[in-house]
PDB file of C-alpha atoms in Angstrom:
ATOM      1  CA  MET A   1     119.663  63.847 -82.099  1.00 73.00           C
ATOM      2  CA  THR A   2     118.325  67.388 -81.826  1.00 80.00           C
ATOM      3  CA  THR A   3     118.508  69.379 -78.625  1.00 79.00           C
ATOM      4  CA  PRO A   4     114.695  69.509 -78.124  1.00 83.00           C
ATOM      5  CA  ARG A   5     114.558  65.708 -78.310  1.00 84.00           C
ATOM      6  CA  ILE A   6     117.366  65.391 -75.773  1.00 85.00           C
ATOM      7  CA  LEU A   7     115.493  67.770 -73.472  1.00 85.00           C
ATOM      8  CA  ALA A   8     112.234  65.835 -73.888  1.00 85.00           C
ATOM      9  CA  ALA A   9     113.948  62.518 -73.136  1.00 85.00           C
ATOM     10  CA  THR A  10     115.647  64.043 -70.078  1.00 86.00           C
ATOM     11  CA  TYR A  11     112.348  65.414 -68.735  1.00 86.00           C
ATOM     12  CA  VAL A  12     110.608  62.046 -69.177  1.00 86.00           C
ATOM     13  CA  ALA A  13     113.416  60.179 -67.432  1.00 85.00           C
ATOM     14  CA  LEU A  14     113.534  62.632 -64.517  1.00 85.00           C
ATOM     15  CA  ALA A  15     109.724  62.567 -64.139  1.00 84.00           C
ATOM     16  CA  VAL A  16     109.790  58.786 -63.862  1.00 84.00           C
ATOM     17  CA  LEU A  17     112.659  58.930 -61.340  1.00 82.00           C
ATOM     18  CA  ALA A  18     110.826  61.556 -59.266  1.00 80.00           C
ATOM     19  CA  PHE A  19     107.487  59.772 -58.986  1.00 80.00           C
ATOM     20  CA  ALA A  20     108.197  56.066 -59.547  1.00 75.00           C
ATOM     21  CA  ASP A  21     108.386  53.730 -56.543  1.00 70.00           C
ATOM     22  CA  GLY A  22     109.997  50.806 -58.347  1.00 67.00           C
ATOM     23  CA  PRO A  23     113.110  48.908 -57.210  1.00 70.00           C
ATOM     24  CA  ALA A  24     116.432  50.707 -57.481  1.00 68.00           C
ATOM     25  CA  TRP A  25     117.887  48.203 -59.961  1.00 72.00           C
ATOM     26  CA  ALA A  26     115.037  48.875 -62.393  1.00 73.00           C
ATOM     27  CA  LEU A  27     115.513  52.668 -62.238  1.00 78.00           C
ATOM     28  CA  THR A  28     119.325  52.614 -62.499  1.00 80.00           C
ATOM     29  CA  PRO A  29     119.485  52.486 -66.340  1.00 83.00           C
ATOM     30  CA  LEU A  30     117.020  55.366 -66.517  1.00 82.00           C
ATOM     31  CA  CYS A  31     119.133  57.402 -64.095  1.00 84.00           C
ATOM     32  CA  LEU A  32     122.278  56.706 -66.133  1.00 84.00           C
ATOM     33  CA  GLY A  33     120.508  57.728 -69.330  1.00 85.00           C
ATOM     34  CA  ALA A  34     119.310  60.988 -67.773  1.00 86.00           C
ATOM     35  CA  LEU A  35     122.829  61.824 -66.549  1.00 85.00           C
ATOM     36  CA  VAL A  36     124.365  61.083 -69.944  1.00 86.00           C
ATOM     37  CA  ALA A  37     121.764  63.272 -71.664  1.00 87.00           C
ATOM     38  CA  LEU A  38     122.475  66.017 -69.149  1.00 87.00           C
ATOM     39  CA  GLY A  39     126.193  65.639 -69.822  1.00 85.00           C
ATOM     40  CA  GLU A  40     125.555  66.020 -73.547  1.00 85.00           C
ATOM     41  CA  LEU A  41     123.667  69.241 -72.825  1.00 86.00           C
ATOM     42  CA  TRP A  42     126.674  70.465 -70.824  1.00 84.00           C
ATOM     43  CA  LEU A  43     128.938  69.764 -73.793  1.00 82.00           C
ATOM     44  CA  ARG A  44     126.647  71.516 -76.245  1.00 81.00           C
ATOM     45  CA  ALA A  45     126.279  74.509 -73.912  1.00 81.00           C
ATOM     46  CA  LEU A  46     130.009  74.879 -73.214  1.00 77.00           C
ATOM     47  CA  THR A  47     131.387  74.048 -76.642  1.00 70.00           C
ATOM     48  CA  GLY A  48     129.848  73.540 -80.046  1.00 62.00           C
ATOM     49  CA  GLU A  49     132.954  71.953 -81.468  1.00 60.00           C
ATOM     50  CA  ALA A  50     132.986  68.425 -82.863  1.00 68.00           C
ATOM     51  CA  MET A  51     135.230  65.934 -81.075  1.00 70.00           C
ATOM     52  CA  PRO A  52     136.116  62.236 -81.263  1.00 71.00           C
ATOM     53  CA  THR A  53     133.369  59.878 -80.103  1.00 70.00           C
ATOM     54  CA  VAL A  54     135.412  58.369 -77.267  1.00 71.00           C
ATOM     55  CA  THR A  55     136.303  61.820 -75.958  1.00 74.00           C
ATOM     56  CA  ARG A  56     132.671  62.917 -76.159  1.00 74.00           C
ATOM     57  CA  ILE A  57     131.520  59.815 -74.247  1.00 75.00           C
ATOM     58  CA  GLY A  58     133.991  60.423 -71.433  1.00 78.00           C
ATOM     59  CA  LEU A  59     133.201  64.113 -71.145  1.00 79.00           C
ATOM     60  CA  ALA A  60     129.435  63.504 -71.217  1.00 80.00           C
ATOM     61  CA  ILE A  61     129.689  60.909 -68.438  1.00 80.00           C
ATOM     62  CA  ALA A  62     131.922  63.166 -66.344  1.00 81.00           C
ATOM     63  CA  ALA A  63     129.705  66.221 -66.843  1.00 80.00           C
ATOM     64  CA  GLY A  64     126.575  64.265 -65.992  1.00 82.00           C
ATOM     65  CA  LEU A  65     128.076  62.803 -62.813  1.00 82.00           C
ATOM     66  CA  VAL A  66     129.510  66.157 -61.698  1.00 81.00           C
ATOM     67  CA  SER A  67     125.997  67.592 -61.916  1.00 82.00           C
ATOM     68  CA  LEU A  68     124.916  65.521 -58.899  1.00 82.00           C
ATOM     69  CA  PRO A  69     127.332  66.935 -56.266  1.00 81.00           C
ATOM     70  CA  PHE A  70     126.930  70.391 -57.816  1.00 80.00           C
ATOM     71  CA  LEU A  71     123.172  70.138 -57.337  1.00 83.00           C
ATOM     72  CA  ALA A  72     123.491  68.636 -53.837  1.00 80.00           C
ATOM     73  CA  ILE A  73     125.667  71.569 -52.708  1.00 81.00           C
ATOM     74  CA  THR A  74     123.164  74.019 -54.191  1.00 81.00           C
ATOM     75  CA  LEU A  75     120.220  72.363 -52.430  1.00 80.00           C
ATOM     76  CA  HIS A  76     122.098  72.311 -49.121  1.00 77.00           C
ATOM     77  CA  ALA A  77     123.091  75.971 -49.441  1.00 76.00           C
ATOM     78  CA  THR A  78     119.479  76.973 -50.118  1.00 78.00           C
ATOM     79  CA  GLY A  79     118.131  74.913 -47.202  1.00 77.00           C
ATOM     80  CA  ILE A  80     116.204  72.435 -49.383  1.00 81.00           C
ATOM     81  CA  LEU A  81     116.181  68.844 -48.173  1.00 78.00           C
ATOM     82  CA  ILE A  82     118.112  66.486 -50.440  1.00 79.00           C
ATOM     83  CA  ARG A  83     115.515  63.914 -51.481  1.00 81.00           C
ATOM     84  CA  PRO A  84     115.059  61.917 -54.719  1.00 81.00           C
ATOM     85  CA  ARG A  85     112.213  64.155 -55.829  1.00 83.00           C
ATOM     86  CA  THR A  86     114.042  67.426 -55.104  1.00 85.00           C
ATOM     87  CA  VAL A  87     117.150  66.130 -56.889  1.00 85.00           C
ATOM     88  CA  ALA A  88     115.068  65.168 -59.941  1.00 85.00           C
ATOM     89  CA  ILE A  89     113.393  68.591 -59.988  1.00 87.00           C
ATOM     90  CA  GLY A  90     116.760  70.326 -59.607  1.00 86.00           C
ATOM     91  CA  LEU A  91     118.214  68.320 -62.499  1.00 88.00           C
ATOM     92  CA  ALA A  92     115.193  69.259 -64.621  1.00 87.00           C
ATOM     93  CA  VAL A  93     115.799  72.952 -63.868  1.00 87.00           C
ATOM     94  CA  LEU A  94     119.482  72.535 -64.732  1.00 86.00           C
ATOM     95  CA  ALA A  95     118.561  70.755 -67.989  1.00 87.00           C
ATOM     96  CA  THR A  96     116.207  73.626 -68.866  1.00 88.00           C
ATOM     97  CA  VAL A  97     118.910  76.255 -68.309  1.00 86.00           C
ATOM     98  CA  LEU A  98     121.418  74.271 -70.350  1.00 85.00           C
ATOM     99  CA  GLY A  99     118.836  73.658 -73.075  1.00 83.00           C
ATOM    100  CA  VAL A 100     118.088  77.365 -73.405  1.00 85.00           C
ATOM    101  CA  VAL A 101     121.816  78.117 -73.705  1.00 83.00           C
ATOM    102  CA  VAL A 102     122.263  75.393 -76.330  1.00 82.00           C
ATOM    103  CA  LEU A 103     119.257  76.519 -78.393  1.00 83.00           C
ATOM    104  CA  LEU A 104     120.480  80.122 -78.350  1.00 81.00           C
ATOM    105  CA  ARG A 105     123.949  78.976 -79.403  1.00 75.00           C
ATOM    106  CA  GLU A 106     122.567  76.827 -82.220  1.00 76.00           C
ATOM    107  CA  ARG A 107     120.316  79.639 -83.413  1.00 76.00           C
ATOM    108  CA  ALA A 108     123.152  82.152 -83.394  1.00 73.00           C
ATOM    109  CA  HIS A 109     125.757  79.955 -85.069  1.00 67.00           C
ATOM    110  CA  GLY A 110     123.617  77.522 -87.019  1.00 59.00           C
ATOM    111  CA  ALA A 111     125.487  74.564 -85.524  1.00 48.00           C
ATOM    112  CA  PRO A 112     124.768  71.224 -87.295  1.00 51.00           C
ATOM    113  CA  VAL A 113     123.194  68.363 -85.400  1.00 48.00           C
ATOM    114  CA  ASP A 114     125.655  65.726 -84.219  1.00 51.00           C
ATOM    115  CA  ALA A 115     124.418  62.491 -85.791  1.00 52.00           C
ATOM    116  CA  ARG A 116     126.747  60.381 -83.675  1.00 52.00           C
ATOM    117  CA  LEU A 117     124.806  60.837 -80.431  1.00 49.00           C
ATOM    118  CA  PRO A 118     122.687  57.628 -80.719  1.00 50.00           C
ATOM    119  CA  ARG A 119     125.871  55.590 -81.088  1.00 55.00           C
ATOM    120  CA  THR A 120     127.382  57.518 -78.192  1.00 51.00           C
ATOM    121  CA  VAL A 121     124.389  56.721 -75.962  1.00 47.00           C
ATOM    122  CA  ALA A 122     124.632  53.043 -76.866  1.00 53.00           C
ATOM    123  CA  VAL A 123     128.320  52.953 -75.955  1.00 53.00           C
ATOM    124  CA  VAL A 124     127.626  54.797 -72.709  1.00 49.00           C
ATOM    125  CA  ALA A 125     124.866  52.325 -71.825  1.00 50.00           C
ATOM    126  CA  ALA A 126     127.249  49.421 -72.379  1.00 56.00           C
ATOM    127  CA  SER A 127     129.906  51.159 -70.283  1.00 52.00           C
ATOM    128  CA  GLY A 128     127.383  51.785 -67.512  1.00 49.00           C
ATOM    129  CA  ALA A 129     126.318  48.130 -67.493  1.00 54.00           C
ATOM    130  CA  LEU A 130     129.961  47.071 -67.290  1.00 59.00           C
ATOM    131  CA  THR A 131     130.553  49.539 -64.443  1.00 53.00           C
ATOM    132  CA  LEU A 132     127.586  48.144 -62.504  1.00 50.00           C
ATOM    133  CA  ALA A 133     128.819  44.585 -62.999  1.00 61.00           C
ATOM    134  CA  VAL A 134     132.354  45.452 -61.856  1.00 61.00           C
ATOM    135  CA  GLY A 135     130.982  47.397 -58.882  1.00 55.00           C
ATOM    136  CA  PHE A 136     128.774  44.487 -57.825  1.00 58.00           C
ATOM    137  CA  VAL A 137     131.715  42.061 -57.996  1.00 67.00           C
ATOM    138  CA  ALA A 138     133.927  44.479 -56.049  1.00 63.00           C
ATOM    139  CA  LEU A 139     131.325  44.974 -53.302  1.00 56.00           C
ATOM    140  CA  SER A 140     130.753  41.226 -53.021  1.00 66.00           C
ATOM    141  CA  ALA A 141     134.485  40.648 -52.688  1.00 71.00           C
ATOM    142  CA  TYR A 142     134.742  43.387 -50.078  1.00 64.00           C
ATOM    143  CA  ASP A 143     131.968  41.809 -48.011  1.00 67.00           C
ATOM    144  CA  ARG A 144     133.893  38.529 -47.942  1.00 75.00           C
ATOM    145  CA  LEU A 145     137.112  40.138 -46.740  1.00 74.00           C
ATOM    146  CA  PRO A 146     137.918  40.031 -42.994  1.00 76.00           C
ATOM    147  CA  HIS A 147     136.905  43.178 -41.152  1.00 66.00           C
ATOM    148  CA  PRO A 148     138.016  44.418 -37.720  1.00 71.00           C
ATOM    149  CA  PRO A 149     135.428  43.787 -35.009  1.00 67.00           C
ATOM    150  CA  LEU A 150     133.101  46.634 -34.156  1.00 69.00           C
ATOM    151  CA  PRO A 151     133.683  48.322 -30.789  1.00 78.00           C
ATOM    152  CA  GLY A 152     131.682  46.823 -27.948  1.00 84.00           C
ATOM    153  CA  TYR A 153     128.965  48.668 -26.102  1.00 88.00           C
ATOM    154  CA  THR A 154     126.480  48.438 -23.261  1.00 91.00           C
ATOM    155  CA  SER A 155     123.330  50.547 -23.600  1.00 92.00           C
ATOM    156  CA  LEU A 156     120.440  51.411 -21.300  1.00 94.00           C
ATOM    157  CA  ALA A 157     117.090  52.838 -22.439  1.00 94.00           C
ATOM    158  CA  LEU A 158     113.565  53.260 -21.141  1.00 94.00           C
ATOM    159  CA  ASN A 159     111.362  50.361 -22.219  1.00 93.00           C
ATOM    160  CA  GLY A 160     107.693  49.387 -22.321  1.00 90.00           C
ATOM    161  CA  TRP A 161     105.321  52.127 -21.218  1.00 91.00           C
ATOM    162  CA  ALA A 162     108.268  54.272 -20.104  1.00 91.00           C
ATOM    163  CA  GLY A 163     109.639  54.263 -23.653  1.00 89.00           C
ATOM    164  CA  ASP A 164     106.544  56.223 -24.764  1.00 88.00           C
ATOM    165  CA  LEU A 165     107.078  59.070 -22.296  1.00 87.00           C
ATOM    166  CA  ARG A 166     106.956  62.479 -23.948  1.00 86.00           C
ATOM    167  CA  GLY A 167     106.871  64.591 -20.803  1.00 88.00           C
ATOM    168  CA  PRO A 168     106.933  64.461 -16.995  1.00 90.00           C
ATOM    169  CA  VAL A 169     105.157  61.587 -15.240  1.00 91.00           C
ATOM    170  CA  THR A 170     103.374  61.620 -11.871  1.00 91.00           C
ATOM    171  CA  ILE A 171     104.583  58.822  -9.598  1.00 91.00           C
ATOM    172  CA  PRO A 172     102.061  57.599  -6.999  1.00 91.00           C
ATOM    173  CA  ALA A 173     102.931  57.416  -3.320  1.00 90.00           C
ATOM    174  CA  ARG A 174     103.654  53.670  -3.544  1.00 92.00           C
ATOM    175  CA  GLY A 175     106.296  54.292  -6.225  1.00 92.00           C
ATOM    176  CA  VAL A 176     106.455  52.701  -9.655  1.00 94.00           C
ATOM    177  CA  HIS A 177     108.409  49.978 -11.441  1.00 95.00           C
ATOM    178  CA  VAL A 178     110.050  51.422 -14.553  1.00 95.00           C
ATOM    179  CA  PRO A 179     111.088  48.943 -17.273  1.00 94.00           C
ATOM    180  CA  VAL A 180     114.470  49.574 -18.870  1.00 95.00           C
ATOM    181  CA  ARG A 181     116.112  47.796 -21.793  1.00 94.00           C
ATOM    182  CA  VAL A 182     119.685  46.592 -21.256  1.00 94.00           C
ATOM    183  CA  SER A 183     121.713  45.664 -24.346  1.00 93.00           C
ATOM    184  CA  SER A 184     125.318  44.558 -24.615  1.00 92.00           C
ATOM    185  CA  ALA A 185     127.480  43.418 -27.509  1.00 89.00           C
ATOM    186  CA  GLY A 186     131.169  42.889 -28.109  1.00 85.00           C
ATOM    187  CA  LEU A 187     132.074  43.022 -24.416  1.00 87.00           C
ATOM    188  CA  PRO A 188     132.765  40.210 -21.935  1.00 89.00           C
ATOM    189  CA  ALA A 189     130.246  39.344 -19.236  1.00 91.00           C
ATOM    190  CA  ALA A 190     130.419  41.755 -16.308  1.00 91.00           C
ATOM    191  CA  THR A 191     128.577  42.924 -13.233  1.00 93.00           C
ATOM    192  CA  GLN A 192     127.834  46.640 -13.133  1.00 93.00           C
ATOM    193  CA  PRO A 193     126.051  48.824 -10.565  1.00 94.00           C
ATOM    194  CA  LEU A 194     122.435  49.706 -11.392  1.00 95.00           C
ATOM    195  CA  ARG A 195     121.556  52.958  -9.624  1.00 95.00           C
ATOM    196  CA  VAL A 196     118.480  55.196  -9.326  1.00 95.00           C
ATOM    197  CA  ARG A 197     118.787  58.890  -8.478  1.00 95.00           C
ATOM    198  CA  VAL A 198     115.919  61.293  -7.863  1.00 93.00           C
ATOM    199  CA  GLY A 199     117.411  64.726  -8.177  1.00 89.00           C
ATOM    200  CA  ALA A 200     120.811  64.586  -6.475  1.00 88.00           C
ATOM    201  CA  ARG A 201     119.713  61.848  -4.052  1.00 91.00           C
ATOM    202  CA  LEU A 202     120.752  58.241  -4.619  1.00 94.00           C
ATOM    203  CA  VAL A 203     117.663  56.215  -3.718  1.00 92.00           C
ATOM    204  CA  SER A 204     118.747  52.695  -4.691  1.00 91.00           C
ATOM    205  CA  GLY A 205     121.613  50.705  -6.050  1.00 92.00           C
ATOM    206  CA  ARG A 206     122.274  47.054  -6.769  1.00 93.00           C
ATOM    207  CA  PRO A 207     124.649  44.990  -8.907  1.00 94.00           C
ATOM    208  CA  LEU A 208     123.332  43.719 -12.231  1.00 94.00           C
ATOM    209  CA  ALA A 209     124.919  40.958 -14.295  1.00 93.00           C
ATOM    210  CA  VAL A 210     125.301  42.028 -17.924  1.00 92.00           C
ATOM    211  CA  THR A 211     125.452  39.183 -20.444  1.00 89.00           C
ATOM    212  CA  PRO A 212     127.209  39.861 -23.742  1.00 87.00           C
ATOM    213  CA  ASP A 213     125.314  39.869 -27.049  1.00 88.00           C
ATOM    214  CA  THR A 214     121.891  39.993 -25.399  1.00 90.00           C
ATOM    215  CA  THR A 215     119.032  42.423 -24.910  1.00 92.00           C
ATOM    216  CA  ARG A 216     116.656  42.111 -21.972  1.00 92.00           C
ATOM    217  CA  SER A 217     114.155  44.146 -19.971  1.00 92.00           C
ATOM    218  CA  VAL A 218     114.712  44.902 -16.293  1.00 93.00           C
ATOM    219  CA  ASP A 219     112.220  46.507 -13.890  1.00 94.00           C
ATOM    220  CA  VAL A 220     113.669  49.265 -11.716  1.00 94.00           C
ATOM    221  CA  PHE A 221     111.752  50.561  -8.691  1.00 95.00           C
ATOM    222  CA  VAL A 222     111.515  54.357  -8.511  1.00 94.00           C
ATOM    223  CA  PRO A 223     110.006  55.821  -5.312  1.00 93.00           C
ATOM    224  CA  ALA A 224     107.729  58.844  -5.404  1.00 90.00           C
ATOM    225  CA  PRO A 225     109.458  62.236  -5.187  1.00 89.00           C
ATOM    226  CA  PRO A 226     108.842  64.102  -1.922  1.00 84.00           C
ATOM    227  CA  ASP A 227     106.607  66.751  -3.567  1.00 85.00           C
ATOM    228  CA  ASN A 228     104.944  67.513  -6.870  1.00 84.00           C
ATOM    229  CA  CYS A 229     107.826  69.643  -8.113  1.00 87.00           C
ATOM    230  CA  LEU A 230     109.604  68.316 -11.169  1.00 89.00           C
ATOM    231  CA  HIS A 231     112.562  66.084 -10.308  1.00 92.00           C
ATOM    232  CA  ARG A 232     115.191  64.599 -12.576  1.00 93.00           C
ATOM    233  CA  VAL A 233     115.106  60.808 -12.359  1.00 94.00           C
ATOM    234  CA  GLU A 234     118.285  59.144 -13.572  1.00 95.00           C
ATOM    235  CA  ILE A 235     118.681  55.389 -13.967  1.00 95.00           C
ATOM    236  CA  SER A 236     122.295  54.416 -14.625  1.00 95.00           C
ATOM    237  CA  LEU A 237     124.124  51.197 -15.386  1.00 94.00           C
ATOM    238  CA  GLY A 238     127.826  51.720 -14.985  1.00 90.00           C
ATOM    239  CA  ALA A 239     128.773  54.646 -17.225  1.00 89.00           C
ATOM    240  CA  THR A 240     125.572  54.685 -19.298  1.00 93.00           C
ATOM    241  CA  SER A 241     122.285  56.203 -18.137  1.00 94.00           C
ATOM    242  CA  THR A 242     118.793  57.275 -19.122  1.00 94.00           C
ATOM    243  CA  VAL A 243     116.767  60.179 -17.721  1.00 95.00           C
ATOM    244  CA  PHE A 244     113.152  61.257 -17.375  1.00 94.00           C
ATOM    245  CA  TYR A 245     111.323  63.805 -15.204  1.00 94.00           C
ATOM    246  CA  ALA A 246     108.747  63.030 -12.558  1.00 92.00           C
ATOM    247  CA  GLN A 247     106.724  64.601  -9.764  1.00 90.00           C
ATOM    248  CA  GLY A 248     105.163  63.220  -6.610  1.00 88.00           C
ATOM    249  CA  PRO A 249     101.467  63.042  -5.666  1.00 84.00           C
ATOM    250  CA  GLY A 250     101.632  65.786  -3.015  1.00 70.00           C
ATOM    251  CA  ARG A 251      99.330  68.822  -3.014  1.00 65.00           C
ATOM    252  CA  HIS A 252     102.115  71.322  -2.616  1.00 63.00           C
ATOM    253  CA  ARG A 253     102.508  73.386  -5.786  1.00 63.00           C
ATOM    254  CA  CYS A 254     105.922  74.562  -6.903  1.00 67.00           C
TER     255      CYS A 254
END
């Protein structure tokens, strides 16, 4: 297969990978084909020597796969987000550079076309299918193996209307009930202190029973701050806490 045809096939494959929204399993063979074609371009750019088919297959696969981390490092160093589309575009640029080098080499040395590439691609496709099958079996077996339990946790977060807060809130003189979400998993049932602080002042505290492997909403009463200056409101449950800022309804301006 000639170098221009390899380049054209690589561009088509990368264009489909960049803009297609199909399932990953359907795009996997196309991705493997693009990487193998890119690996062949690496081989033609670095060496024009003929080599055994098995050796060429292995080197093409390795060169194609190495292109991915090489490109990821380049994108990260240049501050470009690593996304499927940017990776596809980067691979297309790399294929273009390699293609130019190969065409110049072929023009200068008159290198013959390697007629064994179609057979090489077929063998690589079969190897890729076998690799996917073995990987799927290995992952399935791993999922069935016993795993150590995940560490337990208890979390506290603003809930309901309070979860949508994006800035300070004004609390009326009568105070306000703030919903918080309490979640616990992997820990035994316990009773922990639920406290409310406005600034440095502890304004309320009560015990709260925490049930393992549950998530529930609890209303916490927060009184109005003494003035309309911004105050840090901290709601804590044991060692975990959540914070927002509030001001009172007074006319005094800070």
